[in-house]
Amino acid sequence: MRVLLIDNLMIRRYGNLRMGPGRKLMCGCVRNNFRFCEFSDRDMARLLAPLGIRPLGGVIANRKLVKTARNFRPDVVLLGHCDYVTNETLEEIRRALPGVKIAHFNVDPIWQPGTRAQIERRKHVCDALFVTTAGPDLRTWATGRNVVAYMPNPSDPSMENQDNSLKDAAAFARDFFYAGNPRPGDPRMETVRFLQARLAGRLAFDFYGMDKPSIWGAAYEEVLASSKMSVNLNRREGDKWYSSDRIAHLMGYGILTFLSDKGRMQDFFSSDECVYWSEPGDLAEKILWYHAHDAARRKVAHAGRERYHRLFSGARTLKFMLETLWGEPYTEPYEWAGEVYRA
């Protein structure tokens, strides 16, 4: 299998990278012994922009993408966040490579208008669409010529490469942390402020993106490796199986992860593998309980890490995506395979 992955690979960040799902799928290609080629549309648009004029760089980047596809001859084109890539370019690739399959994956919440517009834009030119929210709303983008499916946020042991469940409490720089970039009006801010007041003086915590600057790259990974517990807050809770890719970082690192009880994650993880909370007061009390009972913290975090990597590895997620894309019988019972929609 030859896979051309088009995504925002952030080469222009010079190593200050996010552990995004595109890179996890690249790892999945390697672990499945697939040949792959990556193309970063935003980086190419910037690199190729004459006089720094990014729209012109985007035009040139599209031409270079077609050239890349002709040279590499992929069986599959996977598109992530590729705003510079036009549908006309994808059609040109399809004409050049008549047997190619094209899929778009989108990890943003589908209740956001911008996300819906991105998916709507791609639905007629892609053979498959994958999103990290489940539910019948996915039928909206089924055209009769494509398939629309849920995909989990993938993990990979080369990125989530620590196991904090094996570490003693004394090994951590902090007991609890949250990292995000909330905007004014974001309901997560209210939850974080509540936790600050309730936890103050009772355990060591850091909130990045609020009281402390946002963190990326190696600095973020260092915080992950030196934290016992965290909460997986989404801008909106209650959408079936939706989570930002933060969940892969937290559970994949063996950090005791607190999940809202409203998103149906109980379909994947039991209360022996994570901690479910109903409202901020309940969350605070459970954080304090596990802070006082470190053996329980380690046991639950270890079980959660094992299950997350087993269910949602990049290799397994990619295999599901490709089997769905090609309409092949599933080679194993994927726990989320009921969320596949065709018109």
Short mmCIF file of C-alpha atoms in Angstrom, two decimals:
data_model
loop_
_atom_site.label_atom_id
_atom_site.label_comp_id
_atom_site.label_asym_id
_atom_site.label_seq_id
_atom_site.Cartn_x
_atom_site.Cartn_y
_atom_site.Cartn_z
CA MET A 1 0.00 0.00 0.00
CA ARG A 2 1.30 3.44 -0.96
CA VAL A 3 -0.12 6.37 1.02
CA LEU A 4 0.28 10.09 0.29
CA LEU A 5 -0.48 11.99 3.50
CA ILE A 6 -1.28 15.68 3.11
CA ASP A 7 -1.44 17.57 6.40
CA ASN A 8 -0.14 20.56 8.32
CA LEU A 9 3.20 19.10 9.41
CA MET A 10 4.47 22.40 10.85
CA ILE A 11 7.95 22.27 9.35
CA ARG A 12 8.02 26.04 9.74
CA ARG A 13 7.82 25.60 13.54
CA TYR A 14 11.39 24.21 13.54
CA GLY A 15 10.68 21.34 15.92
CA ASN A 16 8.11 23.12 18.10
CA LEU A 17 5.53 20.54 17.05
CA ARG A 18 2.16 19.27 18.09
CA MET A 19 1.63 15.54 18.48
CA GLY A 20 -1.15 15.67 15.93
CA PRO A 21 -3.16 12.79 14.46
CA GLY A 22 -1.52 13.15 11.06
CA ARG A 23 1.84 12.16 12.50
CA LYS A 24 0.24 9.25 14.36
CA LEU A 25 -1.17 8.02 11.04
CA MET A 26 2.31 8.34 9.54
CA CYS A 27 3.53 6.10 12.34
CA GLY A 28 0.65 3.77 11.52
CA CYS A 29 1.91 3.54 7.94
CA VAL A 30 5.32 2.45 9.17
CA ARG A 31 3.91 -0.09 11.62
CA ASN A 32 1.69 -1.55 8.88
CA ASN A 33 4.66 -1.71 6.50
CA PHE A 34 3.08 0.77 4.09
CA ARG A 35 5.12 3.05 1.85
CA PHE A 36 4.22 6.66 2.54
CA CYS A 37 5.04 10.16 1.39
CA GLU A 38 4.11 13.32 3.29
CA PHE A 39 3.21 16.73 1.87
CA SER A 40 2.69 19.77 4.10
CA ASP A 41 0.52 22.20 2.16
CA ARG A 42 0.91 25.15 4.53
CA ASP A 43 4.66 24.82 4.70
CA MET A 44 4.95 24.48 0.93
CA ALA A 45 2.68 27.49 0.37
CA ARG A 46 4.91 29.56 2.61
CA LEU A 47 8.15 28.22 1.14
CA LEU A 48 7.04 28.76 -2.46
CA ALA A 49 5.34 32.14 -1.97
CA PRO A 50 6.97 34.75 -4.23
CA LEU A 51 7.76 37.87 -2.19
CA GLY A 52 5.98 36.22 0.74
CA ILE A 53 2.57 36.43 -0.98
CA ARG A 54 0.94 33.34 0.56
CA PRO A 55 -2.05 33.03 -1.84
CA LEU A 56 0.37 32.79 -4.77
CA GLY A 57 2.36 30.25 -2.79
CA GLY A 58 -0.84 28.26 -2.40
CA VAL A 59 -1.34 28.14 -6.17
CA ILE A 60 2.20 26.89 -6.68
CA ALA A 61 1.86 24.38 -3.82
CA ASN A 62 -1.16 22.84 -5.55
CA ARG A 63 0.88 22.35 -8.72
CA LYS A 64 3.67 20.76 -6.68
CA LEU A 65 1.16 18.45 -4.99
CA VAL A 66 0.01 17.14 -8.36
CA LYS A 67 3.64 16.62 -9.31
CA THR A 68 4.24 14.79 -6.04
CA ALA A 69 1.28 12.49 -6.68
CA ARG A 70 2.41 11.76 -10.23
CA ASN A 71 5.90 10.93 -8.99
CA PHE A 72 4.92 8.90 -5.94
CA ARG A 73 1.86 7.15 -7.47
CA PRO A 74 -0.09 6.52 -4.27
CA ASP A 75 -2.91 4.04 -3.86
CA VAL A 76 -4.46 6.32 -1.24
CA VAL A 77 -4.41 10.07 -0.61
CA LEU A 78 -5.20 11.06 2.99
CA LEU A 79 -6.00 14.72 3.61
CA GLY A 80 -5.93 16.30 7.03
CA HIS A 81 -6.07 20.06 7.63
CA CYS A 82 -5.28 21.14 4.08
CA ASP A 83 -7.00 24.44 3.46
CA TYR A 84 -4.63 25.34 0.61
CA VAL A 85 -5.41 22.17 -1.35
CA THR A 86 -8.24 22.78 -3.81
CA ASN A 87 -10.82 20.27 -4.96
CA GLU A 88 -9.66 20.92 -8.51
CA THR A 89 -6.22 19.67 -7.53
CA LEU A 90 -7.72 16.49 -6.08
CA GLU A 91 -9.68 15.93 -9.28
CA GLU A 92 -6.51 16.42 -11.30
CA ILE A 93 -4.76 13.80 -9.14
CA ARG A 94 -7.66 11.43 -9.73
CA ARG A 95 -7.41 11.94 -13.49
CA ALA A 96 -3.67 11.28 -13.37
CA LEU A 97 -4.12 8.20 -11.16
CA PRO A 98 -7.52 6.68 -12.03
CA GLY A 99 -7.37 3.97 -9.37
CA VAL A 100 -6.51 6.23 -6.45
CA LYS A 101 -8.76 6.54 -3.39
CA ILE A 102 -9.02 9.89 -1.59
CA ALA A 103 -10.09 10.38 2.03
CA HIS A 104 -10.36 13.41 4.31
CA PHE A 105 -9.97 13.16 8.09
CA ASN A 106 -11.07 15.97 10.37
CA VAL A 107 -10.45 15.96 14.12
CA ASP A 108 -12.32 19.15 15.02
CA PRO A 109 -15.80 19.08 16.61
CA ILE A 110 -18.47 18.87 13.94
CA TRP A 111 -20.77 21.34 15.72
CA GLN A 112 -18.39 24.15 14.74
CA PRO A 113 -19.53 25.93 11.56
CA GLY A 114 -15.98 26.02 10.21
CA THR A 115 -15.57 22.27 10.62
CA ARG A 116 -18.88 21.58 8.91
CA ALA A 117 -17.87 23.83 6.02
CA GLN A 118 -14.57 21.95 5.62
CA ILE A 119 -16.32 18.59 5.50
CA GLU A 120 -19.04 19.89 3.17
CA ARG A 121 -16.35 21.20 0.85
CA ARG A 122 -14.74 17.76 0.54
CA LYS A 123 -17.74 15.44 0.46
CA HIS A 124 -18.11 15.28 -3.34
CA VAL A 125 -14.40 14.80 -4.15
CA CYS A 126 -13.48 12.27 -1.45
CA ASP A 127 -14.28 8.58 -1.34
CA ALA A 128 -14.37 8.65 2.46
CA LEU A 129 -14.69 11.19 5.26
CA PHE A 130 -13.53 10.45 8.82
CA VAL A 131 -14.37 12.56 11.86
CA THR A 132 -13.79 12.24 15.60
CA THR A 133 -17.46 12.74 16.49
CA ALA A 134 -20.00 9.92 16.21
CA GLY A 135 -23.75 9.93 15.68
CA PRO A 136 -26.36 10.01 12.91
CA ASP A 137 -25.40 13.57 11.97
CA LEU A 138 -22.61 11.97 9.94
CA ARG A 139 -25.24 10.96 7.38
CA THR A 140 -25.39 14.65 6.43
CA TRP A 141 -22.25 14.21 4.32
CA ALA A 142 -23.03 10.82 2.76
CA THR A 143 -23.58 11.38 -0.96
CA GLY A 144 -24.14 7.86 -2.25
CA ARG A 145 -20.63 7.84 -3.67
CA ASN A 146 -18.70 8.10 -0.42
CA VAL A 147 -18.60 6.66 3.09
CA VAL A 148 -18.60 8.72 6.30
CA ALA A 149 -17.25 7.22 9.51
CA TYR A 150 -16.06 7.88 13.02
CA MET A 151 -12.34 7.57 13.76
CA PRO A 152 -10.74 7.68 17.22
CA ASN A 153 -7.90 10.01 18.11
CA PRO A 154 -4.89 7.79 17.41
CA SER A 155 -1.93 7.16 19.68
CA ASP A 156 1.54 5.82 19.03
CA PRO A 157 4.11 4.51 21.52
CA SER A 158 6.85 6.53 19.83
CA MET A 159 4.99 9.73 20.76
CA GLU A 160 3.08 8.77 23.90
CA ASN A 161 6.34 7.21 25.00
CA GLN A 162 6.13 7.51 28.79
CA ASP A 163 4.18 5.52 31.36
CA ASN A 164 3.47 7.77 34.31
CA SER A 165 1.52 5.00 36.01
CA LEU A 166 4.86 3.36 36.83
CA LYS A 167 6.19 6.46 38.58
CA ASP A 168 5.98 7.20 42.29
CA ALA A 169 4.18 10.35 43.38
CA ALA A 170 7.48 11.92 44.43
CA ALA A 171 8.75 11.75 40.83
CA PHE A 172 6.31 14.38 39.54
CA ALA A 173 6.76 18.13 39.27
CA ARG A 174 3.02 18.61 39.81
CA ASP A 175 0.02 16.58 40.85
CA PHE A 176 -2.43 17.95 38.30
CA PHE A 177 -2.37 20.07 35.15
CA TYR A 178 -4.49 21.28 32.30
CA ALA A 179 -3.18 22.71 29.02
CA GLY A 180 -5.45 24.50 26.56
CA ASN A 181 -6.09 27.69 24.66
CA PRO A 182 -9.54 28.83 25.80
CA ARG A 183 -11.02 31.96 24.29
CA PRO A 184 -13.30 34.42 26.07
CA GLY A 185 -16.64 32.77 26.71
CA ASP A 186 -15.16 29.27 26.60
CA PRO A 187 -17.00 27.21 29.26
CA ARG A 188 -13.78 25.40 30.11
CA MET A 189 -12.50 28.56 31.77
CA GLU A 190 -15.29 28.40 34.34
CA THR A 191 -14.40 24.80 35.19
CA VAL A 192 -10.71 25.59 35.48
CA ARG A 193 -11.36 28.60 37.71
CA PHE A 194 -13.51 26.43 39.95
CA LEU A 195 -10.73 23.85 40.21
CA GLN A 196 -8.19 26.55 41.03
CA ALA A 197 -10.28 27.70 43.97
CA ARG A 198 -11.13 24.21 45.21
CA LEU A 199 -7.64 22.69 44.85
CA ALA A 200 -5.56 25.64 46.04
CA GLY A 201 -3.27 24.66 48.91
CA ARG A 202 -4.27 21.00 48.67
CA LEU A 203 -2.13 19.84 45.77
CA ALA A 204 0.35 21.23 43.23
CA PHE A 205 -1.24 22.19 39.91
CA ASP A 206 -0.49 24.19 36.76
CA PHE A 207 -2.93 25.56 34.19
CA TYR A 208 -1.21 26.34 30.87
CA GLY A 209 -2.88 28.73 28.48
CA MET A 210 -4.47 30.61 31.38
CA ASP A 211 -2.30 31.46 34.36
CA LYS A 212 0.79 30.19 32.56
CA PRO A 213 1.71 30.62 28.88
CA SER A 214 0.59 28.01 26.37
CA ILE A 215 3.12 25.27 25.73
CA TRP A 216 4.06 23.34 22.61
CA GLY A 217 6.58 20.80 21.43
CA ALA A 218 9.19 19.48 23.82
CA ALA A 219 7.98 21.78 26.62
CA TYR A 220 4.51 20.22 26.41
CA GLU A 221 5.96 16.71 26.37
CA GLU A 222 8.03 17.51 29.46
CA VAL A 223 4.87 18.60 31.28
CA LEU A 224 3.11 15.40 30.23
CA ALA A 225 6.00 13.31 31.53
CA SER A 226 6.05 15.11 34.89
CA SER A 227 2.33 15.16 35.78
CA LYS A 228 0.21 12.64 37.70
CA MET A 229 -3.30 13.63 36.70
CA SER A 230 -5.22 15.75 34.19
CA VAL A 231 -8.72 16.44 32.95
CA ASN A 232 -9.81 16.07 29.34
CA LEU A 233 -11.98 19.16 28.90
CA ASN A 234 -13.74 19.80 25.59
CA ARG A 235 -15.34 23.08 24.55
CA ARG A 236 -18.66 21.25 24.52
CA GLU A 237 -19.36 18.00 26.33
CA GLY A 238 -22.00 15.48 25.37
CA ASP A 239 -21.30 14.79 21.69
CA LYS A 240 -21.02 11.05 21.20
CA TRP A 241 -17.40 9.89 21.44
CA TYR A 242 -16.00 13.32 20.65
CA SER A 243 -12.77 14.43 22.22
CA SER A 244 -9.89 16.61 21.18
CA ASP A 245 -6.68 14.68 20.62
CA ARG A 246 -5.68 15.67 24.16
CA ILE A 247 -7.22 12.38 25.30
CA ALA A 248 -4.58 10.41 23.39
CA HIS A 249 -1.77 12.40 25.00
CA LEU A 250 -3.11 11.98 28.52
CA MET A 251 -4.19 8.36 28.52
CA GLY A 252 -1.33 7.38 26.23
CA TYR A 253 1.17 8.77 28.76
CA GLY A 254 -0.34 6.86 31.67
CA ILE A 255 -1.65 10.07 33.24
CA LEU A 256 -4.75 9.48 35.33
CA THR A 257 -7.40 11.03 33.08
CA PHE A 258 -10.70 12.52 34.21
CA LEU A 259 -13.41 12.33 31.51
CA SER A 260 -16.86 13.87 31.38
CA ASP A 261 -19.58 11.25 31.84
CA LYS A 262 -21.63 12.89 29.07
CA GLY A 263 -19.67 11.88 25.94
CA ARG A 264 -20.36 8.11 25.91
CA MET A 265 -16.68 7.22 26.40
CA GLN A 266 -18.02 4.50 28.71
CA ASP A 267 -18.48 2.53 25.49
CA PHE A 268 -14.69 2.22 25.34
CA PHE A 269 -13.34 2.71 28.86
CA SER A 270 -14.59 1.44 32.19
CA SER A 271 -14.21 3.24 35.51
CA ASP A 272 -11.21 0.96 36.10
CA GLU A 273 -9.40 2.74 33.23
CA CYS A 274 -10.28 6.41 33.73
CA VAL A 275 -12.30 8.55 36.13
CA TYR A 276 -15.70 9.89 35.06
CA TRP A 277 -17.06 13.13 36.50
CA SER A 278 -20.49 14.73 36.27
CA GLU A 279 -19.93 18.36 37.32
CA PRO A 280 -17.01 20.49 38.58
CA GLY A 281 -17.61 19.75 42.27
CA ASP A 282 -17.60 16.02 41.58
CA LEU A 283 -14.43 16.44 39.51
CA ALA A 284 -12.60 18.31 42.28
CA GLU A 285 -13.51 15.73 44.92
CA LYS A 286 -12.33 12.85 42.73
CA ILE A 287 -9.04 14.62 41.95
CA LEU A 288 -8.42 15.04 45.68
CA TRP A 289 -9.34 11.42 46.41
CA TYR A 290 -6.89 10.03 43.87
CA HIS A 291 -4.26 12.48 45.09
CA ALA A 292 -4.61 10.88 48.52
CA HIS A 293 -4.69 7.31 47.16
CA ASP A 294 -1.70 6.99 44.86
CA ALA A 295 -1.86 3.22 44.47
CA ALA A 296 -5.36 3.59 43.04
CA ARG A 297 -4.15 6.40 40.77
CA ARG A 298 -1.42 4.17 39.37
CA LYS A 299 -3.70 1.18 38.88
CA VAL A 300 -6.39 3.06 36.96
CA ALA A 301 -3.88 5.07 34.89
CA HIS A 302 -1.99 1.91 33.94
CA ALA A 303 -5.14 0.12 32.81
CA GLY A 304 -6.25 3.18 30.84
CA ARG A 305 -2.92 3.49 29.10
CA GLU A 306 -2.89 -0.18 28.12
CA ARG A 307 -6.40 -0.05 26.72
CA TYR A 308 -5.95 3.23 24.86
CA HIS A 309 -2.86 2.02 23.02
CA ARG A 310 -4.52 -1.31 22.29
CA LEU A 311 -7.78 0.10 20.92
CA PHE A 312 -6.72 3.37 19.32
CA SER A 313 -3.17 2.89 18.08
CA GLY A 314 -2.34 4.76 14.89
CA ALA A 315 -1.66 1.44 13.17
CA ARG A 316 -5.08 0.03 14.08
CA THR A 317 -6.91 3.28 13.36
CA LEU A 318 -5.28 3.57 9.93
CA LYS A 319 -6.08 -0.05 9.13
CA PHE A 320 -9.74 0.62 9.92
CA MET A 321 -9.72 3.75 7.77
CA LEU A 322 -8.24 1.97 4.76
CA GLU A 323 -10.54 -1.05 5.06
CA THR A 324 -13.50 1.35 5.23
CA LEU A 325 -12.19 3.40 2.32
CA TRP A 326 -11.77 0.33 0.09
CA GLY A 327 -15.03 -1.27 1.24
CA GLU A 328 -13.20 -4.36 2.46
CA PRO A 329 -14.45 -6.74 5.16
CA TYR A 330 -13.04 -5.71 8.52
CA THR A 331 -10.12 -7.85 9.61
CA GLU A 332 -10.98 -7.43 13.29
CA PRO A 333 -13.94 -6.25 15.40
CA TYR A 334 -13.30 -2.51 15.65
CA GLU A 335 -15.20 -1.23 18.67
CA TRP A 336 -16.48 1.84 16.79
CA ALA A 337 -17.36 0.15 13.48
CA GLY A 338 -21.08 0.75 14.06
CA GLU A 339 -20.50 4.42 13.23
CA VAL A 340 -20.03 3.99 9.47
CA TYR A 341 -22.61 5.66 7.21
CA ARG A 342 -23.49 5.35 3.55
CA ALA A 343 -26.38 6.98 1.71
#
